[in-house]
XYZ file of C-alpha atoms in Angstrom:
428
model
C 2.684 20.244 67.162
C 6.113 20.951 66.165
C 7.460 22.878 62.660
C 8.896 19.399 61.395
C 5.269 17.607 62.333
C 3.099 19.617 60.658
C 5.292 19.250 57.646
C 5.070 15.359 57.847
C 0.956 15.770 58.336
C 0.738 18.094 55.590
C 2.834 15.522 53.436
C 0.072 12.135 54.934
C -2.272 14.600 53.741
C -1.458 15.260 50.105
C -0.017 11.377 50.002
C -3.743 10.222 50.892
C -5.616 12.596 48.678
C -3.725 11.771 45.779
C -3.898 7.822 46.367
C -7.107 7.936 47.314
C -8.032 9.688 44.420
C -6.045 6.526 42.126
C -8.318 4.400 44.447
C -11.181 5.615 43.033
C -10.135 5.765 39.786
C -9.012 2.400 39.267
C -12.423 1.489 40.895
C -14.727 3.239 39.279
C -16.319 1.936 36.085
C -14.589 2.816 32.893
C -15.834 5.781 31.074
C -15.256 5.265 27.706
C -17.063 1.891 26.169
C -16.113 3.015 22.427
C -14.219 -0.648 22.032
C -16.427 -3.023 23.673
C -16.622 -6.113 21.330
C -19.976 -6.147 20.382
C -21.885 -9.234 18.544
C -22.287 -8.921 15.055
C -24.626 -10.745 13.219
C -23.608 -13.777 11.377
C -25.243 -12.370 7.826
C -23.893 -8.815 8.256
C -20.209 -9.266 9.326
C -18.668 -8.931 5.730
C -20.576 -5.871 5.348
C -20.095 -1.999 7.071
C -23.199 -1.092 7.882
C -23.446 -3.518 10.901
C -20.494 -2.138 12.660
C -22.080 1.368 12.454
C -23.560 1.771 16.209
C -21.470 -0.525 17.667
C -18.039 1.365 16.557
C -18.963 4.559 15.934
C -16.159 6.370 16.718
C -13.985 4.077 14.603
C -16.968 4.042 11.625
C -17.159 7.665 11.414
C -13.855 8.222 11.210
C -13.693 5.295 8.315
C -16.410 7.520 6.567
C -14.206 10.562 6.494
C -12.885 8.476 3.766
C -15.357 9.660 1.424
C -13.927 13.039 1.255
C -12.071 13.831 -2.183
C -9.544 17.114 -1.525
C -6.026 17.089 -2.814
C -2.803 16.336 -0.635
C -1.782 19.021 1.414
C 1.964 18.792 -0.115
C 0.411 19.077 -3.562
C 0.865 15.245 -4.756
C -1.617 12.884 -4.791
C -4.976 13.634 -3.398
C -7.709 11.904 -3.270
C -10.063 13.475 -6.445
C -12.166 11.160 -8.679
C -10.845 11.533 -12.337
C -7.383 12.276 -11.287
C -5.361 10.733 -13.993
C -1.788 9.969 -13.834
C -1.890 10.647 -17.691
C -1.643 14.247 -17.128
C 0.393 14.036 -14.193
C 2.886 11.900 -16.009
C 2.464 11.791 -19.652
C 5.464 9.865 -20.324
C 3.295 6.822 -18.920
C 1.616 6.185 -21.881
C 4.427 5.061 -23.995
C 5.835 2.882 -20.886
C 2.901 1.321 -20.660
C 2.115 1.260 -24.066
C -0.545 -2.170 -25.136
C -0.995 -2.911 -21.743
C -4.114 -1.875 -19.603
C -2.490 0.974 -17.663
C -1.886 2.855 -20.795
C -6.004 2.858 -21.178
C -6.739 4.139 -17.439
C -4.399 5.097 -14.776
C -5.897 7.409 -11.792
C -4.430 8.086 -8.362
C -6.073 5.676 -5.999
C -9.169 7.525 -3.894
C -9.916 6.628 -0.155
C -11.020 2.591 0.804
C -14.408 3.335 0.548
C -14.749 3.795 -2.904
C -13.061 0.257 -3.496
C -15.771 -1.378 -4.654
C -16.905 1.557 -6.702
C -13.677 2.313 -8.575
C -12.832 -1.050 -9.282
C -16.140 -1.701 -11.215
C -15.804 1.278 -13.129
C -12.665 0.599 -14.191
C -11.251 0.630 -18.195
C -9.486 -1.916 -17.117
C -11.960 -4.393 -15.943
C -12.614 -6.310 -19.094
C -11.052 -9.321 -19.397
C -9.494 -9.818 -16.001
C -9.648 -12.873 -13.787
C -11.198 -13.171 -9.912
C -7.497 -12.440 -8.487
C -8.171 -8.835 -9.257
C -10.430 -8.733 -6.262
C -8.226 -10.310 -3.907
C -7.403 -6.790 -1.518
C -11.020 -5.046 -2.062
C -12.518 -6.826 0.571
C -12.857 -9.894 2.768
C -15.091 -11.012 0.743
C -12.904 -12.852 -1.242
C -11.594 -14.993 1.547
C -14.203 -15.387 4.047
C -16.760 -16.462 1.161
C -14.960 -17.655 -1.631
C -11.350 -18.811 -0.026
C -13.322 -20.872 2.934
C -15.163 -22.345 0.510
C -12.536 -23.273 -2.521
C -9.307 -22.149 -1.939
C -7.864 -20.342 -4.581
C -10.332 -21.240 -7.360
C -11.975 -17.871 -7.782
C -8.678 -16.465 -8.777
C -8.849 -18.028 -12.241
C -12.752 -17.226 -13.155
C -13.854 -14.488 -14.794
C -14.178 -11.684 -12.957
C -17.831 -10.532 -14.112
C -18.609 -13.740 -12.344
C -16.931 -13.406 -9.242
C -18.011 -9.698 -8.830
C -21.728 -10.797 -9.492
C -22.768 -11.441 -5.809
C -20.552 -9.110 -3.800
C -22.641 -6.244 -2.506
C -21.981 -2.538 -2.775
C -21.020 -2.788 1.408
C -19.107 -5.790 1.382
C -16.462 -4.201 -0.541
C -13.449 -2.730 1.875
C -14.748 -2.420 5.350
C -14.368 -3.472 8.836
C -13.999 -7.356 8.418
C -10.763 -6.774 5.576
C -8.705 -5.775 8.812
C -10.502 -7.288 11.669
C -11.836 -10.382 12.797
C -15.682 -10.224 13.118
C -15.851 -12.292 16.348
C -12.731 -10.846 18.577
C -12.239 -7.433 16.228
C -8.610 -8.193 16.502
C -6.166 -7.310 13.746
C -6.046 -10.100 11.164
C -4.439 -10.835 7.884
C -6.697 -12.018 5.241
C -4.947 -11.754 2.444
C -4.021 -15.653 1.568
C -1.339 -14.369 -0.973
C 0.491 -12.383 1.271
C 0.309 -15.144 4.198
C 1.615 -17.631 2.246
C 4.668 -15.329 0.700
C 5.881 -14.153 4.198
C 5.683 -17.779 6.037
C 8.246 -18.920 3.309
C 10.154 -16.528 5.365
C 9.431 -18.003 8.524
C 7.372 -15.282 9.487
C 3.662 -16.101 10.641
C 1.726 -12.799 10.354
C -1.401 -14.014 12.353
C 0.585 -14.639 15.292
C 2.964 -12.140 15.102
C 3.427 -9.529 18.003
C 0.846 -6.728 17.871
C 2.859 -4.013 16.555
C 4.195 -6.059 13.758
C 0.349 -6.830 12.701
C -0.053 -3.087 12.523
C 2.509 -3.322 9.927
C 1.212 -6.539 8.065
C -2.679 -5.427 8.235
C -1.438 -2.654 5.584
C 1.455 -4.533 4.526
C -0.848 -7.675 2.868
C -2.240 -5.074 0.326
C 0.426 -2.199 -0.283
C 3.288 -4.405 -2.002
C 4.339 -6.101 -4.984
C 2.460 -8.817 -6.289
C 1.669 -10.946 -9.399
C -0.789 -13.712 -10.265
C 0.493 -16.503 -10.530
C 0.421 -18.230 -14.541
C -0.272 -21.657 -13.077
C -3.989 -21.177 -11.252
C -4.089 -17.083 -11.357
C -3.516 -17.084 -7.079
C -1.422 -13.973 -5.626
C 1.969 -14.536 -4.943
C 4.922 -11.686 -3.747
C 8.353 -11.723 -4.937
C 9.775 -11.249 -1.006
C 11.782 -14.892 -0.816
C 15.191 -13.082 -1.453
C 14.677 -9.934 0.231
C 12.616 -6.257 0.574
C 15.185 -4.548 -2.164
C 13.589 -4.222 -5.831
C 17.086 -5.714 -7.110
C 15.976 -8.908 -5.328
C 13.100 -9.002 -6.575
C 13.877 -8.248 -10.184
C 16.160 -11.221 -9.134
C 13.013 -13.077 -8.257
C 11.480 -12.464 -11.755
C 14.592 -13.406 -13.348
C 15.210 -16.800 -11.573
C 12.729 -18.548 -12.535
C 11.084 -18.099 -8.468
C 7.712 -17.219 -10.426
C 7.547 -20.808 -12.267
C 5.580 -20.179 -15.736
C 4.939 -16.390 -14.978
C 7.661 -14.412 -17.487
C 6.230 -11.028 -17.572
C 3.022 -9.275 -17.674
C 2.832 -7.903 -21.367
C 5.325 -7.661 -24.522
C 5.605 -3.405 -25.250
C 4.557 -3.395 -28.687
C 7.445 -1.064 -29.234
C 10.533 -2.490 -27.920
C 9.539 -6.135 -28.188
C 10.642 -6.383 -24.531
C 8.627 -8.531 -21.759
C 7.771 -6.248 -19.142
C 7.009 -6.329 -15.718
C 4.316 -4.313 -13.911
C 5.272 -3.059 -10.519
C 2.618 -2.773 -8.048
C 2.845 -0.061 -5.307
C 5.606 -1.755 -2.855
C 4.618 0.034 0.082
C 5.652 -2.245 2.193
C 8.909 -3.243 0.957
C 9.926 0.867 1.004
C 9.099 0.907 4.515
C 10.200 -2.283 5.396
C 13.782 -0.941 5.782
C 13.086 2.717 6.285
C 14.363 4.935 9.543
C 10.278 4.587 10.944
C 10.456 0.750 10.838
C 13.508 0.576 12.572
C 12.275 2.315 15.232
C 9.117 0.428 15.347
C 6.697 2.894 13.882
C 4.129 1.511 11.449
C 1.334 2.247 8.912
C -1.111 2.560 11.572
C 0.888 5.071 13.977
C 1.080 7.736 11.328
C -2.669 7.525 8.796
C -4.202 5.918 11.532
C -3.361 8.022 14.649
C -5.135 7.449 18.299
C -7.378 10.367 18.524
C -9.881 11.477 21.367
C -13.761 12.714 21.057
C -15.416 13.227 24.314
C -12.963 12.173 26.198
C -13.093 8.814 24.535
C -9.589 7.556 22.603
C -10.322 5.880 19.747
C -8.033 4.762 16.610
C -8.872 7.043 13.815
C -9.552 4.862 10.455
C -9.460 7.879 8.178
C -6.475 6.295 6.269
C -5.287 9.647 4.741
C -2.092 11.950 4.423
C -1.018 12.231 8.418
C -0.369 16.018 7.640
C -3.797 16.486 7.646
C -3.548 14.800 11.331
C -0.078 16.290 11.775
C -0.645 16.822 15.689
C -1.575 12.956 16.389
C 0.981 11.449 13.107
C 3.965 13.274 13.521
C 4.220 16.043 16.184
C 4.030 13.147 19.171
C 7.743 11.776 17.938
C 9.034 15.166 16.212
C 9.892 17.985 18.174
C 9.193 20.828 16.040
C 6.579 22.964 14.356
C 3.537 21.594 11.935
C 5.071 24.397 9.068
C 8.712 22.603 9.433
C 7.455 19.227 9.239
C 5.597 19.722 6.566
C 7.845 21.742 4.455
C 10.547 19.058 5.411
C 8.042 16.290 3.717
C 7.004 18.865 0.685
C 10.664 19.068 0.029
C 11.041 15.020 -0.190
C 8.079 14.724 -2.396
C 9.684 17.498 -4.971
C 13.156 15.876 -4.895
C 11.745 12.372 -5.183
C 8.841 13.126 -7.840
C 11.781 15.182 -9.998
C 13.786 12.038 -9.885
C 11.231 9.750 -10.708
C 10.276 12.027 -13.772
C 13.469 11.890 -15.419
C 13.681 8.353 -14.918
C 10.198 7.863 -16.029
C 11.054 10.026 -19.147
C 14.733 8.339 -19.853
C 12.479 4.901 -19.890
C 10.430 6.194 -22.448
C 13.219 7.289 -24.632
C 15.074 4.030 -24.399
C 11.829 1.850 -25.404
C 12.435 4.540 -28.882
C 15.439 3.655 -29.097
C 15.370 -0.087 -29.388
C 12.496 0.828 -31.662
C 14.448 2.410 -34.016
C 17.683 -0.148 -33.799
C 15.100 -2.486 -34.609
C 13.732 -0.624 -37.688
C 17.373 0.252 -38.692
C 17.608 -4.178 -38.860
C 19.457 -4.998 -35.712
C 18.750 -8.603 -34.359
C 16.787 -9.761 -31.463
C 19.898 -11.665 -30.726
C 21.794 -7.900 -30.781
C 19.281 -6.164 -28.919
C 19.098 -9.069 -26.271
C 20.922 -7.288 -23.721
C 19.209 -4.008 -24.092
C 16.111 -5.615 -23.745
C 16.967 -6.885 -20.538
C 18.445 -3.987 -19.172
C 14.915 -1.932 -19.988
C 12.899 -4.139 -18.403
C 14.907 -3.737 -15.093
C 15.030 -0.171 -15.492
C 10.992 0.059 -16.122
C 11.040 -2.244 -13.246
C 12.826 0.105 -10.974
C 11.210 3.485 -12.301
C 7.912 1.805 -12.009
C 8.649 0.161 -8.568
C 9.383 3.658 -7.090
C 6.572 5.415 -9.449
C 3.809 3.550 -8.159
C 4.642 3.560 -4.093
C 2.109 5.853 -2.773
C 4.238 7.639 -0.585
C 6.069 10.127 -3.111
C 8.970 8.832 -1.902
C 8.610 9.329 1.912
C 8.024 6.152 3.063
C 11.862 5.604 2.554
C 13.506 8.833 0.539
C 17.054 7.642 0.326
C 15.805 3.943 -1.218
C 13.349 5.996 -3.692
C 16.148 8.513 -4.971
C 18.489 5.765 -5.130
C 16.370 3.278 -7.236
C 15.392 6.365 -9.515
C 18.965 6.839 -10.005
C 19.681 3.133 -11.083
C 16.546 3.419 -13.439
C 17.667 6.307 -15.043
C 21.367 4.943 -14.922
C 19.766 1.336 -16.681
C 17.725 3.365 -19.123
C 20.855 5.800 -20.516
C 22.947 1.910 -21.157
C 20.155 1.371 -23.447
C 19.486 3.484 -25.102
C 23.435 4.219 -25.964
C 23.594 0.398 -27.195
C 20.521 0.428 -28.983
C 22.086 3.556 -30.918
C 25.278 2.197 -31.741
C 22.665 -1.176 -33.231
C 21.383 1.712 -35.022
C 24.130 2.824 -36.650
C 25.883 0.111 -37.720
């Protein structure tokens, strides 16, 4: 056999190794059976429990929710009894006579949904809406059944049957019978197909935006029948919808509470998660919620999507090293940097709020008008708007850091115009 023909033989031979090898492979029965759709029963599919042994890789990861240890960039964390009082005192004269001046804590993990939302200073008084994003609950029982009619009852009532594990689990992102991604969320469904976008048959990475999306936003109830509705119809930017607000797009709803100080009608901002991302470097580039607190991660050779929805620098490897090409200390003192610009910003504006509800105070006490102080007025409420907007995102300004500092700015910007007018009321 000749130089050049052993070459080609030895060439056959590694060709039909590795092929044969593929062969195999593609024949041979899967080894991991961590995501075969299992039957759940019919009683048990609003509830955790059930999904236990036949996700358990997915389950146990969801349980790793229950762990309460602070954010590794210092911000945050996930601690019971972690009050946004002492973190940012100012709040208590922004949201002065309204509930969040009684109890404000940083959000724990999804599992104690149920839990912290019953034990809540702020439960008296509210109306069924409240439970619309703790659980499926509310729209496989009560939405199947009636629409939006729990969203106007008392919420005692509409708590009263819910069981401690039918709060947050399994079913509030999945469909029980395929375990596909679904949006549940009736409010949020409704709000994006007025933009011509249907979320339950949207392509797949776009549902791992809106599974997160239908919960992490802005929202209000509604002053007509109490249902959730989001201020999107003009566009993802809080100017729009402050716009919204100011239109007359929210029919009877004008504001959530009167400050008691200013006389102004406020609005309360509701962590816009997904309207910071929405136009944010990651989203252009197709990166959602899911890719970064919900990372794939392997166990025994099994890959499995991690639902420990937590900081992805405590998953930095699987969240952020798989796109970023540099080291887990430069990352994260890249992101510890954006959370102390962004937080600094937010303070001031948070502070320069506060001031200017004083001020208008104190034109008012000095005899000024409401017909004077109308444009003040209006210009705090945007301004709390915007501080608030950016203030209650639960990314410390990550999620989008050139939106956050810039909507800080105009807050702080908004807040200074007031309180310089309401002055020169003051001193007339």
């Amino acid at each position: 056999m000749s130089k050049l023909q052993k070459i080609i033989a030895g060439i056959a031979a590694v060709c039909l190794l590795f092929f044969g090898f593929v062969a195999v492979r593609i024949g041979a029965a899967p080894n991991d059976d961590s995501v075969k759709l299992a039957k759940i029963p019919e009683d048990q599919k609003i509830g955790k429990e059930a999904y236990k042994d036949a996700y358990p890789l997915e389950y146990n990861s969801y349980m790793k929710n229950n762990e309460t240890d602070p954010s590794p960039t210092g911000y945050g964390g996930s601690m019971g009894g972690n009050s946004y009082f002492d973190i940012e005192p100012e709040i208590l004269e922004n949201f002065k006579g309204y509930k969040f001046s009684i109890q404000y804590d940083v959000a724990r993990g999804h599992t104690y949904a149920g839990e912290d939302f019953k034990n809540t200073k702020r439960l008296p008084g509210q109306k069924g809406s409240c439970i619309t994003c703790k659980g499926s609950y509310m729209y496989d029982v009560y939405f199947k059944q009636s629409g939006w009619e729990y969203a106007s009852k008392p919420i005692n009532d509409v708590i009263a049957p819910i069981e401690d594990d039918q709060w947050f689990g399994c079913s509030t992102c999945h469909d029980p019978e395929t375990m596909e991604l679904r949006v549940y969320q009736q409010g949020f469904v409704e709000a994006m197909a007025r933009k011509g976008i249907d979320v339950n048959n949207a392509p797949h990475n776009d549902k791992r935006a809106y599974v997160c999306g239908q919960c992490h936003n802005e929202y209000y109830f509604t002053a007509e029948d109490g249902r959730v509705n989001h201020p999107f119809d003009n566009g993802w930017e809080p100017e729009e919808e402050f716009q919204f607000y100011q239109s007359g797009q929210a029919g009877a709803f004008k504001g959530d509470w009167m400050h008691p100080d200013s006389k102004t009608m406020m609005l309360k901002a509701q962590h816009p998660d997904f309207e910071i991302w929405a136009t944010s470097v990651h989203a252009e580039n197709g990166v959602t919620c899911v890719d970064c607190h919900m990372p794939y991660m392997r166990k025994d050779g099994k890959k499995y999507t991690s639902h420990w929805m937590t900081s992805p620098l405590k998953t930095t490897q699987e969240s952020c090293l798989k796109c970023h090409d540099e080291s887990a200390e430069t990352l994260t003192a890249r992101v510890k940097t954006i959370h102390d610009n962004n937080f600094r910003l937010q303070r001031i504006a948070g502070n320069t709020v506060a001031k200017a509800h004083l001020a208008v105070k104190a034109a008012m006490d000095a005899g000024a008008t409401d017909e004077q102080l109308a444009n003040a007025r209006l210009k705090l409420r945007e301004a709390q708007y915007y501080w608030d907007w950016i203030a209650a995102e639960n990314g410390n300004g990550f999620h989008n850091p050139d939106k956050c500092m810039r909507v800080s700015g105009e807050a702080i910007d908004l807040a200074h115009q007031v309180i310089e007018e309401a002055n020169s009321l003051a001193h007339i």
